[in-house]
Structures are given as C-alpha cells and as structure tokens.
Coordinates of C-alpha atoms in Angstrom, one line a residue:
X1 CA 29.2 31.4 153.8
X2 CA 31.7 29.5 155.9
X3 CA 32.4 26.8 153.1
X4 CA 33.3 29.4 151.1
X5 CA 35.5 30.9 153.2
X6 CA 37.0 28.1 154.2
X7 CA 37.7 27.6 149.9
X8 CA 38.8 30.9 150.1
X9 CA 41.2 30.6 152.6
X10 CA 42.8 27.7 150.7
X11 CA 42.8 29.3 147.9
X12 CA 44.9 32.0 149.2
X13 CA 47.1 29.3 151.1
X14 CA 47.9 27.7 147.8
X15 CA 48.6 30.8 145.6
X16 CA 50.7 32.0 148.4
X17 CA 53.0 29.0 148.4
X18 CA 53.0 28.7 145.1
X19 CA 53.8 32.4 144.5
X20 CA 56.5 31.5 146.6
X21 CA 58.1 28.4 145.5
X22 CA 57.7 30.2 142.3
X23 CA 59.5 33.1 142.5
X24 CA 62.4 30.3 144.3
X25 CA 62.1 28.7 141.6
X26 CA 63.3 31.1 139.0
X27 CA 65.8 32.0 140.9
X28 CA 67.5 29.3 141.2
X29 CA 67.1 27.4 137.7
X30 CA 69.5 29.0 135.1
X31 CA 69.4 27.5 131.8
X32 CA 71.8 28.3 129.1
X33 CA 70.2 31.2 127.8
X34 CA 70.1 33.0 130.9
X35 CA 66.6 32.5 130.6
X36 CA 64.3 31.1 133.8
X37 CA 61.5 28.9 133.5
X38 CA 59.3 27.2 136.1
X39 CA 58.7 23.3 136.6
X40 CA 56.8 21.7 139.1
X41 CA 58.5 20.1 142.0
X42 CA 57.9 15.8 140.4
X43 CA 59.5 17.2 137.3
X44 CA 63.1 16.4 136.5
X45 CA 65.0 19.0 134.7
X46 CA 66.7 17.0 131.5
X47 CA 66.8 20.2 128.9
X48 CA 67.7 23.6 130.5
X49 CA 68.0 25.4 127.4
X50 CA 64.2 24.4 126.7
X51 CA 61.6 27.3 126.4
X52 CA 59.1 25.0 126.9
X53 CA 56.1 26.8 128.2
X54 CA 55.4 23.8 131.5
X55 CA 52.1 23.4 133.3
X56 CA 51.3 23.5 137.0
X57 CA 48.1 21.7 137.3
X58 CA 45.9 22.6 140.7
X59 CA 42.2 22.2 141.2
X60 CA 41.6 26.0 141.2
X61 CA 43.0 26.6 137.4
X62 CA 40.5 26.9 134.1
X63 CA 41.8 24.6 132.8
X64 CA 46.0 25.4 134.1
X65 CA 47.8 28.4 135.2
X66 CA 50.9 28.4 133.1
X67 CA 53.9 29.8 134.9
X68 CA 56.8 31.0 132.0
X69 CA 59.7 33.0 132.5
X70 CA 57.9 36.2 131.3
X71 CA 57.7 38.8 134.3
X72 CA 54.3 39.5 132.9
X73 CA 53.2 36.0 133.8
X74 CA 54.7 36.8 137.8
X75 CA 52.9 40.1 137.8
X76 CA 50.0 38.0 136.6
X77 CA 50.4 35.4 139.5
X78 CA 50.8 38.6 142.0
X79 CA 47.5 40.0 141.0
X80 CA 45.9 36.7 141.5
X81 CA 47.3 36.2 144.8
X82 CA 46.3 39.8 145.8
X83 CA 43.0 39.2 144.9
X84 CA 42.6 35.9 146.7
X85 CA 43.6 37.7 149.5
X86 CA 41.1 40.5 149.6
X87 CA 38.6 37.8 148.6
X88 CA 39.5 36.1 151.7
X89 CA 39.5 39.2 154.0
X90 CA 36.4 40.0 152.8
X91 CA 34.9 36.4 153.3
X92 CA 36.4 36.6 156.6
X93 CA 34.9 39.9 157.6
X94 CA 31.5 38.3 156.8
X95 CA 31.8 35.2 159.5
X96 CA 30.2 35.2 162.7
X97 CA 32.3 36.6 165.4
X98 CA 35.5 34.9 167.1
X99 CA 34.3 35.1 170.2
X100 CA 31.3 33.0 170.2
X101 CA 33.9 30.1 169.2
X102 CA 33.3 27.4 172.1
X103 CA 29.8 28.7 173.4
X104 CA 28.1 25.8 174.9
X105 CA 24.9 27.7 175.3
X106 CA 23.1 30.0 172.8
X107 CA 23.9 33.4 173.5
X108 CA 22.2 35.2 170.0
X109 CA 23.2 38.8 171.3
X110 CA 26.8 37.8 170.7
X111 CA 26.7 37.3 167.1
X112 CA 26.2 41.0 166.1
X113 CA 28.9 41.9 164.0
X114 CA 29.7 45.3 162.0
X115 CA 31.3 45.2 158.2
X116 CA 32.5 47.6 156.0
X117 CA 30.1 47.1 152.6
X118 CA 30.2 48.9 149.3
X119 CA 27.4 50.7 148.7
X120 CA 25.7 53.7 146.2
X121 CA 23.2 56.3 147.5
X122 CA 20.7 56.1 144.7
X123 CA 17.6 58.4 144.2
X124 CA 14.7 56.8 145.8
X125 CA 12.2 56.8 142.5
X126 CA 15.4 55.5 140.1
X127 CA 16.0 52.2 142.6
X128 CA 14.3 50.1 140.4
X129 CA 15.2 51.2 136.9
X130 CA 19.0 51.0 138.1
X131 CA 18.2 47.0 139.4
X132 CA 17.0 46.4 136.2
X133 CA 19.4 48.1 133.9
X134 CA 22.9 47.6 135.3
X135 CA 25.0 44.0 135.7
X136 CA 25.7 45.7 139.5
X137 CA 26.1 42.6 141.7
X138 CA 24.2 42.9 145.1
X139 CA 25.2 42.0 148.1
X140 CA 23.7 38.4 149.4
X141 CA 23.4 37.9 152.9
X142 CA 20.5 36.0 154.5
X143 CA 17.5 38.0 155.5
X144 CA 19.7 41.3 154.6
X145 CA 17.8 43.2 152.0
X146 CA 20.4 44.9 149.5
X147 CA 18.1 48.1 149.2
X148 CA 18.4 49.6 152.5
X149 CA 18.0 53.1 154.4
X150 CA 20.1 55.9 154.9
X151 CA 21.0 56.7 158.1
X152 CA 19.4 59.2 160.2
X153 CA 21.6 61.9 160.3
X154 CA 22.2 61.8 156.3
X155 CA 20.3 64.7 154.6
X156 CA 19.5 62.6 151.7
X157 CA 17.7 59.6 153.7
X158 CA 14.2 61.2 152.5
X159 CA 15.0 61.4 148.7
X160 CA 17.7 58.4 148.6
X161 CA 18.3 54.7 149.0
X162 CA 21.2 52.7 149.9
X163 CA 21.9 50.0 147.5
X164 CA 24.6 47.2 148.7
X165 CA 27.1 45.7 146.7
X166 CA 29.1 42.8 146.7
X167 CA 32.3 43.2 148.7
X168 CA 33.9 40.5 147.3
X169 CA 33.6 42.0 143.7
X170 CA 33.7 46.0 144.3
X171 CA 36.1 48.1 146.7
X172 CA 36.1 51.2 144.5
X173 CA 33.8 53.1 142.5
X174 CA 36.6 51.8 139.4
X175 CA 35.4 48.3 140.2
X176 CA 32.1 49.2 138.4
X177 CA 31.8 48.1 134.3
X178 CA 32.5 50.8 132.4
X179 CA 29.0 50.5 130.9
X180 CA 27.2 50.6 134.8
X181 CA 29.3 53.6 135.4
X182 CA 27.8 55.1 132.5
X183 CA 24.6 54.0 132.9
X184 CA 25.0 55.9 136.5
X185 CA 26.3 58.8 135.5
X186 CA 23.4 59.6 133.2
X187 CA 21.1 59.8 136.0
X188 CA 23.5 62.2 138.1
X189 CA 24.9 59.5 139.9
X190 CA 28.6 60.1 140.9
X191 CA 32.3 58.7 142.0
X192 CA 31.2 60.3 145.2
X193 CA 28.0 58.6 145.8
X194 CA 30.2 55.4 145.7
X195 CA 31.5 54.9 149.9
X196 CA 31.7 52.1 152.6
X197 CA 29.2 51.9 154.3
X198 CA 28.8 50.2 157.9
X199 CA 26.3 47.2 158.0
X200 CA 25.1 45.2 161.1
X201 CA 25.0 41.7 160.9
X202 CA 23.2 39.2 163.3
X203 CA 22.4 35.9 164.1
X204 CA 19.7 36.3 162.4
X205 CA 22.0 36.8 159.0
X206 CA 23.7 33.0 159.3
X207 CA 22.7 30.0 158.1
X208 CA 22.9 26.4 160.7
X209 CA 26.5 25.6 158.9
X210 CA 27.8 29.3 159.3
X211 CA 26.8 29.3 163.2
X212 CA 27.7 25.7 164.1
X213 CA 31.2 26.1 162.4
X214 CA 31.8 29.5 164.2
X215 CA 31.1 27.6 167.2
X216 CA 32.1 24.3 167.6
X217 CA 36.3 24.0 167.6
X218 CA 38.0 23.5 164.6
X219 CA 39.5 20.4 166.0
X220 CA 36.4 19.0 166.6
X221 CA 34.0 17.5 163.5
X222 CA 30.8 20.0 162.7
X223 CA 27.6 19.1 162.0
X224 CA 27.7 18.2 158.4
X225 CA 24.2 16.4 157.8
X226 CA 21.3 15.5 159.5
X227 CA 17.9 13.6 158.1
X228 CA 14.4 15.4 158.6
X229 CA 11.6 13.0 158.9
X230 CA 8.5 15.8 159.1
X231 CA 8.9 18.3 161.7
X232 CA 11.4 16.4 163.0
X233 CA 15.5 16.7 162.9
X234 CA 17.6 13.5 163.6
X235 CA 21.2 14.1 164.8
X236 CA 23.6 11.2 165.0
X237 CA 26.4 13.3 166.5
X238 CA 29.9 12.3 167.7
X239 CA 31.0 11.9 171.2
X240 CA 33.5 15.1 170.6
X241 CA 30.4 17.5 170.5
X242 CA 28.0 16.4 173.2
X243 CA 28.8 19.5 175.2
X244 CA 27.6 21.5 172.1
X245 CA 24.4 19.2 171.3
X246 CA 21.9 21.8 173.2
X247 CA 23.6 24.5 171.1
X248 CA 23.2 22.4 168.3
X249 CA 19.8 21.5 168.8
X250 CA 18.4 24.8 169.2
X251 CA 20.2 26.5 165.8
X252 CA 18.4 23.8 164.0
X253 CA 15.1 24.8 165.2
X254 CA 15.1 28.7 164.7
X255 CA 16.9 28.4 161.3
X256 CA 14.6 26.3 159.6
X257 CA 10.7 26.8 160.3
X258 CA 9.5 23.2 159.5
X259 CA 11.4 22.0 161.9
X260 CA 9.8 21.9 166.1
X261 CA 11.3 18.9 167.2
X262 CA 15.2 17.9 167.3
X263 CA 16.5 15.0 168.7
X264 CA 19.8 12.8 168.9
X265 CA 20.2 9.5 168.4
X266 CA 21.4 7.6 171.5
X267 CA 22.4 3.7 170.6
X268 CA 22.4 1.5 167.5
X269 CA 19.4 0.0 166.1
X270 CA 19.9 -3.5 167.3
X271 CA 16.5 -4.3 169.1
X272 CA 13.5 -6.6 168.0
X273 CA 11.4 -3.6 166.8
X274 CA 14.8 -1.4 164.7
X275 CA 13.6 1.8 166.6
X276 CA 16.3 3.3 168.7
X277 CA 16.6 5.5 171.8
X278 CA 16.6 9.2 171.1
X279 CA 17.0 12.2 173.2
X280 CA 15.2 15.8 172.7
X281 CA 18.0 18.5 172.3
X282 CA 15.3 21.1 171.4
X283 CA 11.1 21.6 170.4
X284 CA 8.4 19.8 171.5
X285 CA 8.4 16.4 172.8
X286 CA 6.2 15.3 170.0
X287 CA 7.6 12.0 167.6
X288 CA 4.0 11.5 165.3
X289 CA 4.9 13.1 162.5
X290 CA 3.8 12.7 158.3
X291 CA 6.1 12.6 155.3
X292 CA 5.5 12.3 151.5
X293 CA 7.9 9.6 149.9
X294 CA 7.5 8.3 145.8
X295 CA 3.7 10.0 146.2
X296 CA 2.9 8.3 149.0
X297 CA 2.0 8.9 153.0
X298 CA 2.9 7.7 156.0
X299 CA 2.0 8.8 159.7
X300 CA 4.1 7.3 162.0
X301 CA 5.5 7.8 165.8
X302 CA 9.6 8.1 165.3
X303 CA 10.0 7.1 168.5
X304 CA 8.5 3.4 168.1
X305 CA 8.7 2.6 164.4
X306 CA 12.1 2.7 162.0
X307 CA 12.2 4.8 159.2
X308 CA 15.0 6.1 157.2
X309 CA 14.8 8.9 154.6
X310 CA 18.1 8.2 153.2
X311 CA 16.5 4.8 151.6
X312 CA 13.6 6.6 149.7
X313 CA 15.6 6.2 146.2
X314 CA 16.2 2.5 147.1
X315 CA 12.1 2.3 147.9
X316 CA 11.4 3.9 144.2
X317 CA 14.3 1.7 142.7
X318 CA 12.5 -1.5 144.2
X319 CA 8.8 -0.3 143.1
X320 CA 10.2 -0.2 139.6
X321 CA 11.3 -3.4 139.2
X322 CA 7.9 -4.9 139.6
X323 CA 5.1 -5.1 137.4
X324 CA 1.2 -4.3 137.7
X325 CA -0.3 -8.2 138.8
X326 CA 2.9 -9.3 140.9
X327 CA 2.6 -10.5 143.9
X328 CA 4.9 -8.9 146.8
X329 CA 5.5 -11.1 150.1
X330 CA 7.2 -8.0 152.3
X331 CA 8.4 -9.9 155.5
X332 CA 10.1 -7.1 157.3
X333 CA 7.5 -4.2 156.0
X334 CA 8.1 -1.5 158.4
X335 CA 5.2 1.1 158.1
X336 CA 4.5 0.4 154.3
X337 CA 7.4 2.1 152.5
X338 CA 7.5 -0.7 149.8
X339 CA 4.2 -1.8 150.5
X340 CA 2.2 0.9 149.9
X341 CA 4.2 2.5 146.8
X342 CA 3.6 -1.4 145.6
X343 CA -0.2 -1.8 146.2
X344 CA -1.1 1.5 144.4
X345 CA 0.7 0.5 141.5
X346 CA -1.7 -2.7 140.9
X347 CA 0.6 -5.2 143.0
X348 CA -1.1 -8.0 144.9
X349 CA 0.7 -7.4 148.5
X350 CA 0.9 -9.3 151.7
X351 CA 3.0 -7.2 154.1
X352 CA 4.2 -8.2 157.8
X353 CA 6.2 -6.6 160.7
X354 CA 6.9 -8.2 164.6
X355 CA 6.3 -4.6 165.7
X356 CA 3.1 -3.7 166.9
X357 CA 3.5 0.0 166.3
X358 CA 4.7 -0.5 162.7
X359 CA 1.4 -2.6 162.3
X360 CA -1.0 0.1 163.7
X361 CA 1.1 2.5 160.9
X362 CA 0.8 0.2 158.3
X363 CA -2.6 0.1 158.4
X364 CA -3.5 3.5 159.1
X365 CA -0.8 4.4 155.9
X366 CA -3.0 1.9 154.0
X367 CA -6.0 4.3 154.6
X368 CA -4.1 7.5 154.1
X369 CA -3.6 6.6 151.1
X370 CA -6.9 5.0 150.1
X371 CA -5.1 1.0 148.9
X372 CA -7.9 -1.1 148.2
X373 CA -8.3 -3.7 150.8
X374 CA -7.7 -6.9 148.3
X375 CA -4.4 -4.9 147.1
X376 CA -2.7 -5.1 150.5
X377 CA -3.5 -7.6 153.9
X378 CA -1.0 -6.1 156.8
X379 CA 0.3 -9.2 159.3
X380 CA 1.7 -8.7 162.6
X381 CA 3.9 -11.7 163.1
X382 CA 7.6 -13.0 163.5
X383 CA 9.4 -13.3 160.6
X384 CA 9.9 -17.1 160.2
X385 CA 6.0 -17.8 161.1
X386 CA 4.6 -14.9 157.9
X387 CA 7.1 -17.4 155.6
X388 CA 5.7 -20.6 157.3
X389 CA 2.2 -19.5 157.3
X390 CA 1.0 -16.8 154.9
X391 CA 4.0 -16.8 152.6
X392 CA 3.5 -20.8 152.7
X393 CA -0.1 -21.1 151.8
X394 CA -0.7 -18.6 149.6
X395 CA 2.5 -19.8 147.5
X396 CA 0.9 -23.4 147.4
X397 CA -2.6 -21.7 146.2
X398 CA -1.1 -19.9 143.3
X399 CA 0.8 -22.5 142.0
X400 CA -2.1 -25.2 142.3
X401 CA -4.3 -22.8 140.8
X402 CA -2.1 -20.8 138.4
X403 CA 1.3 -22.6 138.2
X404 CA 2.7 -20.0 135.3
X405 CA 0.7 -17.0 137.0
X406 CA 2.2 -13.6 138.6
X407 CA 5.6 -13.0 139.2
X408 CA 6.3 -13.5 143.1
X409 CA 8.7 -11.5 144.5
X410 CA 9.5 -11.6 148.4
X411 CA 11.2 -8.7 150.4
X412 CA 13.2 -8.9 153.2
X413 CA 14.1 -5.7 154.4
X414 CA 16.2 -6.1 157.4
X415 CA 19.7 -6.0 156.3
X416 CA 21.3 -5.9 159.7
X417 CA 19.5 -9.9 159.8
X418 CA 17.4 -10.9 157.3
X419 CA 20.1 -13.0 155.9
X420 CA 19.3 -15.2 158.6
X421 CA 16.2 -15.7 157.9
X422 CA 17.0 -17.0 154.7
X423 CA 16.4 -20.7 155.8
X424 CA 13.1 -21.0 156.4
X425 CA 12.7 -21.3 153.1
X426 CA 14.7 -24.5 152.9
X427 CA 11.8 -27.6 153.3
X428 CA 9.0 -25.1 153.0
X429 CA 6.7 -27.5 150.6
X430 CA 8.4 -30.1 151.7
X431 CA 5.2 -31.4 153.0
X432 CA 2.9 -30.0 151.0
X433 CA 0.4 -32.1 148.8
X434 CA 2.3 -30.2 145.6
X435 CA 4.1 -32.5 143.1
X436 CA 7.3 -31.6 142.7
X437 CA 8.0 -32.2 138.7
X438 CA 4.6 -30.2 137.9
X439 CA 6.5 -27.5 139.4
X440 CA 8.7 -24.9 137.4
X441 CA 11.7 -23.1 138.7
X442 CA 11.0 -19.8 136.8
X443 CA 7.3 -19.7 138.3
X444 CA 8.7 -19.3 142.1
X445 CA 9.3 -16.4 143.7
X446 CA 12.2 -14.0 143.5
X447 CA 13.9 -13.1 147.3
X448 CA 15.3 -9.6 147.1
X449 CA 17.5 -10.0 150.5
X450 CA 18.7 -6.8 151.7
X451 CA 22.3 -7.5 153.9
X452 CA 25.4 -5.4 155.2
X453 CA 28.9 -6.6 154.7
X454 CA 32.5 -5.3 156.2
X455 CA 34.8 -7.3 153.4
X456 CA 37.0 -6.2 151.0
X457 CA 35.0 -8.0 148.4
X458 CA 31.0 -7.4 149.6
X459 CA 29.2 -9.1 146.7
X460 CA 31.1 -12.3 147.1
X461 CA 30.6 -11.9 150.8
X462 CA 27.0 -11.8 150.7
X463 CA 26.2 -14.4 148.3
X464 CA 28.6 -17.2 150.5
X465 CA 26.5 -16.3 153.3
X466 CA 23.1 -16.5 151.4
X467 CA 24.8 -19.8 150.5
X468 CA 26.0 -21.4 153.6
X469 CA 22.4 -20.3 155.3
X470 CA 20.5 -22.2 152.9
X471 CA 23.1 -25.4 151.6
X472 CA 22.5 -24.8 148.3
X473 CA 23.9 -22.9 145.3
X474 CA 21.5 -20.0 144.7
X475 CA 20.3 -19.7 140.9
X476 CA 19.8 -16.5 138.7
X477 CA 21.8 -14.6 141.9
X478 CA 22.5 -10.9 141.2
X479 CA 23.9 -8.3 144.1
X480 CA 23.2 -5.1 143.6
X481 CA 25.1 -2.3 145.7
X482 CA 22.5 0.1 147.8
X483 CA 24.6 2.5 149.9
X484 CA 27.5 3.3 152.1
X485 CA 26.7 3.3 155.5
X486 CA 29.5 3.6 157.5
X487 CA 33.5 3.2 156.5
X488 CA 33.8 -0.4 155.4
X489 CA 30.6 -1.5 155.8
X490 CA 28.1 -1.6 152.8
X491 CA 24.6 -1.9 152.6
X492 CA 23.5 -4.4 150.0
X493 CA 20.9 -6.3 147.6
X494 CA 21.4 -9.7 147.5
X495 CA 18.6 -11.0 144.2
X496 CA 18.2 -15.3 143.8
X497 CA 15.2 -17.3 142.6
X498 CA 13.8 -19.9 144.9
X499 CA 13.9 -23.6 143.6
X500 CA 12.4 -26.9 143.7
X501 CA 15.6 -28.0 145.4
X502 CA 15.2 -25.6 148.2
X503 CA 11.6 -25.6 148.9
X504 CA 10.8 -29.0 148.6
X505 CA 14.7 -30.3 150.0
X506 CA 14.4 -33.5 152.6
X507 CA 15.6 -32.5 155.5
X508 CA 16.5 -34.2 159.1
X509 CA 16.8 -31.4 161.8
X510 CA 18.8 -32.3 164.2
X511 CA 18.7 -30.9 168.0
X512 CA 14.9 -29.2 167.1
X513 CA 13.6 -27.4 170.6
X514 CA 10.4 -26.2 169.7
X515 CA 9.1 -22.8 171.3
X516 CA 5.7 -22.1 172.5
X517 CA 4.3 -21.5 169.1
X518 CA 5.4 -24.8 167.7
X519 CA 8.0 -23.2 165.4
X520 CA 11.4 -24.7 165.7
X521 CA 14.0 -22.5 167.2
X522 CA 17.3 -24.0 165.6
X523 CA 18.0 -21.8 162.8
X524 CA 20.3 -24.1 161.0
X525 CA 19.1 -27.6 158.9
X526 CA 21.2 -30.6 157.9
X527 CA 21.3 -31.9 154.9
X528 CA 20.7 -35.4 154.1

C-alpha cells in the first residue's frame, strides 16, 4: 500500500510539473501561425510554423501522452492531473498514521486510523447476487472484509449490508458503470444508498512494508528484503536503523505466522566454519529449523551451520549439469545442498566440510531424505586433506580400474576462498603408481570453483587468479556469472578440466613447514 503511494505521489509530482512547464510552454512559443505547440525541453525548435503533433515520452504514458496545441488536449492533461491527485489523497488517507513516524518501540494502539470509504447499503439477502452480477470494484485492505455491518444506530442494520468500494475508483454514485447502476436500480437500490462511510483501520490492516515505512524516517533506508530459512527471519540491517531493529523485529513476527524467530546479522562470514554471529530481535531463541529446497530436506541449527536461501537456483542449476553415474567430489559441502539434490539423482557422491555441525547435518539430511548409503559417504575434514586423501585415492581407483568411466566433477563451494585451495591439486599423482601417457585429459575431473571478484572485468579476474594459484594455463575454462552480492563485487563460477600437467607436474617446494598432520602448510609450489 505504501509503494503505491509512494508511485502515486510521483505520479502526481510529474503531471504537476509537467502541466506546468506545459502550459509555460505554450505561452511562450509563437509560431507563424499564431498557433502554439509543445516540445520537450532537449528539443530544439528549427520549424515554428510546423504542426507537427511532438511526443513527451515518460514512464507513466501508454505508450506517449501527446501534448498539441488543441485546448482539448490541456483540458485533457487537467483531468489527468486532477485525477492523480485524488488518487494520491486517497492513497494517502489509507497509510498508517503520521504520528507513529519515528517510534522506536511498538505501540499497536497508535495505528488506528479513521477514512472516509465509498460504500452502498445493500439488502442483506441480494449481497451475493450483486457480487456476482456487477464489475463493482471492492475495497482491498488487509484483513478488512468489504461486506461489513451497518452501524448500530441505522434502522436498516437488520435488513442491510454495507458493501465497500474502492476509493481510489468511486467518489460519487456517477462513478458507477452505467450498466451497475442499472443493474442496482432494478433491485430498488438508489443514488441515495450511495454515501461515505467512516471505516477504522488498524495495525492489524498493514502489511510489514506499510508499517516499517510509516515508521522508520524517510531519510533513513527501510527494510526492503529479508531471507526466511524455516521459522526463522534473517535481517542484515544497516547501521542507520539499529534504534528501530526491536520495532523491526517484532512487525516481522506478528505479520507473518510462519515466522517465531527473527534475528540480525551481526559480522561477516569470515570464520573457519562460514556461520556468523546473530542477534534475537524478536521470538523464540530457537535456530534448528527445516526447509524444502529442489525436493529435498535439510534440518539444520542456523546458528552453527551456513546456509543461504538466495543460492537455491544456483544449487538446481549445478544438479542439472550432471548426469545419473557421475561422480561428485563436494569439498566445501555445507549440510548437503549439492550433495543431497546430487545423490538422489543417481550420482556417486563423496561430500566433506571442516565443520563439525555441518557434518552432524549432513548426515542426518542424508537420512531425511532416505540417500542410499553407497550414493553419498559424508567426511569431516580440512579441505586440502579430503583432496589429498579421499579425492586422491579414489581418483587413482577409477582411473586404474575404469580409465574412460564416469564423469568426475569436483565442487568447491566456498567462494569467499576456495580459490585458494586450488593448488592442491598441482602434484596430486605425482607420486602415484599411475602412468602418465595411459592417462587421458578428457577422463579427469571437472572443478566447478565458486569465487568473488571486485574488478571491472570479473571473468578475466577470476581465471588469472585460478591461473597464477596453480602455474598453469587452465584448459576447457568457462566462467559463469552466479549473482550480485554486494555493489562491485560478484559472485562467480569459475569451470576448468584438471590435466596431466597439473596433477602429475614435478614440483620442488620450497620453504615446506609441515603441521601436525603432516600436510604442508605453504600454500604456494614452485615450478621447476
């Protein structure tokens, strides 16, 4: 109701300068004819005697509004701008209150509000015949029923029923089709059972938009979005409207019913285990929560696992690249968003995560949703150590044993670093018992990187990087664009095939400190 009041009010603020500039117009072009004629303000005026019918083009014409010297064409444009501005009173009149502008804490009593509606006292048993037979239009307000009672102290309330009408669309009993007023007058109903009626609005009657932008400051940035992950409401809100958030918070859970728990993100997501710190702004202090994605489960606790709703398309788009027999290596797997949408689809999958609490979710998503246990085998290790170990041997298996088998694909699903990782695949069979000319570049695995970049030109960006990690030029490379997620920074898909030269390279490493698991912490080789 507030976004279209806020159209509304441009609308009027356009007609009304245009109206203007218009009528200034005409005044002061005279052409030869002593005829006027109206040209927008880029056009230059090279023929004054021309009659030429010109076109002011604005978003709100279908498809122009043509402006001509005609007065009929000015009494046209005076209409229109009269009408904008009743449409915009009326719009107005059907906002929440001024005065709750700059509440900090929910005060619901304040958002009663009385309007003037249009509105016909109808016969009680003809209600329904009239709602069927006329093209009346109703009024629409949220939980406000457009068939409504008569007041007490109206003789007819027995017998009658008040039905509301749009008070955008009617203001008089006129206002009606000639065929409704017809249709009306054949059952006995009258000019004078046409009247304004007073209606009670409440806070009840506004949607979260209408009551946050009655609220919060113009000056300040609304709440324009927020992702739902179960019964839970995420807020990522700006600095500017902290002293609103409990406000906030609570709006979100009485308007919508699914929702008990609402919470605000605190800090980025730059930890070990991508979950974040989060603050309860209103609900229950509960994070385990279950949502459906591409057909599929997962059961998770918000507060210890990462999971963005805003990438279920890119999960689907993903799935449907592979084929029934693949093999999936998922290195960053979260709680099972690719892996499980993968396995049930006939795809052999081996799926890993550092974070414990992703693990336990893995697994209990694998039973939710019945995966057979030879479909998917859920690791709960670093990164480089799933590539060096269970990425590693079971790459060396398939190729001994089926060297043009499966399609291998791996996933690395950590865009803010998995382009890091991209080196411990440089060496990997290095010293494996594998000969390297029995093995075929198209037979290895396809890495689907997933990567941010801030340049101007983000699909060069990501594959120099992919480039200069590894030493090598990457073959069959493809980057595919995923989202937007924040100005200037873009979430990305960067596609190559492994080869011989990468995973079976020579290298010396230089300055190697191993840690305590015998894995080298150096992330960069040198090349021989």
């Amino acid at each position: 109701m507030a976004g279209r009041t806020d159209r509304l009010r441009s609308l009027f603020n356009y007609l009304s300068g245009i109206f203007v500039r218009s009528r200034q117009q005409i005044q002061k072009i005279p052409t030869t004819t002593n005829k006027y004629r109206v040209v927008s303000s880029k056009e230059q005026i090279t023929d004054t005697s021309s009659k030429q019918t010109h076109l002011c083009k604005h978003k709100f014409a279908q498809p122009h509004i043509i402006l001509q010297s005609d007065p009929s064409h000015i009494r046209q444009w005076s209409e229109r701008f009269m009408d904008a501005y009743r449409m915009s009173e009326f719009a107005v009149a059907m906002d929440p209150p001024e005065s709750v502008r700059g509440m900090t804490e929910l005060d619901r009593h304040m958002f009663k509000k009385k309007m003037k509606v249009p509105g016909l006292k109808i016969p009680a048993r003809k209600v329904g015949i009239l709602k069927k037979s006329t093209k009346m239009s109703m009024l629409k307000v949220r939980l406000m029923k457009p068939v409504a009672e008569l007041s007490d102290d109206d003789h007819n309330k027995k017998t009658h029923k008040l039905i509301l009408l749009d008070p955008e669309k009617y203001k008089s009993y006129q206002d009606l089709e000639q065929s409704d007023r017809q249709l009306l007058q054949e059952n006995d109903i009258q000019c004078k059972d046409f009247d304004m009626y007073d209606v009670e609005m409440t806070y009840e009657n506004w949607n979260v938009q209408d009551i946050l932008r009655a609220v919060i400051p113009v000056s300040s940035d609304s709440v324009t979005s927020f992702s739902v992950i179960g019964h839970i409401a995420h807020l990522n809100l700006k600095p500017e409207v902290y002293p609103y958030k409990k406000l906030i918070g609570q709006v979100i859970s009485d308007k919508l019913p699914n929702i008990s728990t609402v919470v605000n993100k605190l800090d980025v997501i730059d930890n070990t285990f991508r979950n974040f710190k989060m603050e309860l702004l209103a609900g229950e202090d509960n994070y385990v929560t279950q949502v459906r994605e591409n057909g599929c489960i997962y059961e998770f606790d918000f507060s210890k696992v990462y999971w963005n709703p805003r990438l279920s398309t890119e999960h689907g788009t993903m799935i449907s690249q592979l084929e029934k027999g693949d093999t999936v290596y998922d290195m960053f797997a979260g709680v099972g968003p690719f892996a499980i949408p993968a396995a049930r689809r006939g795809i052999s999958v081996k799926a890993n995560d550092l974070n414990p609490d992703s693990y336990s979710s893995l697994q209990r998503n694998i039973s939710l949703n019945r995966i057979k246990p030879d479909m998917l085998t859920a690791y709960n290790l670093d990164g480089r150590a799933f590539i060096r170990t269970v990425v590693k041997s079971d790459l060396m298996k398939r190729i001994k044993s089926d060297p043009q088998g499966s399609n291998m694909h791996v996933l690395m699903n950590l865009p803010a670093s998995a382009i890091e990782f991209l080196d411990c695949f440089v060496s990997l069979l290095a010293d494996c018992d594998l000969v390297r000319e029995d093995v075929d570049d198209a037979n290895l695995p396809v890495v689907h990187c997933y990567c941010f970049s801030k340049s101007v030109d983000p699909r060069k960006d990501v594959v120099e990087q992919g480039e200069r990690i590894i030493a090598k030029s990457l073959t069959d490379v493809s980057v595919r664009f995923v989202r937007n997620v924040a100005p200037n920074k873009d979430m990305l898909c960067l596609t190559f095939r492994l080869t011989k030269d990468i995973l079976f390279h020579e290298v010396q490493e230089v300055g190697l400190n191993l840690n305590e698991d015998g894995e080298p912490e150096a992330k960069r080789v040198k090349t021989n």
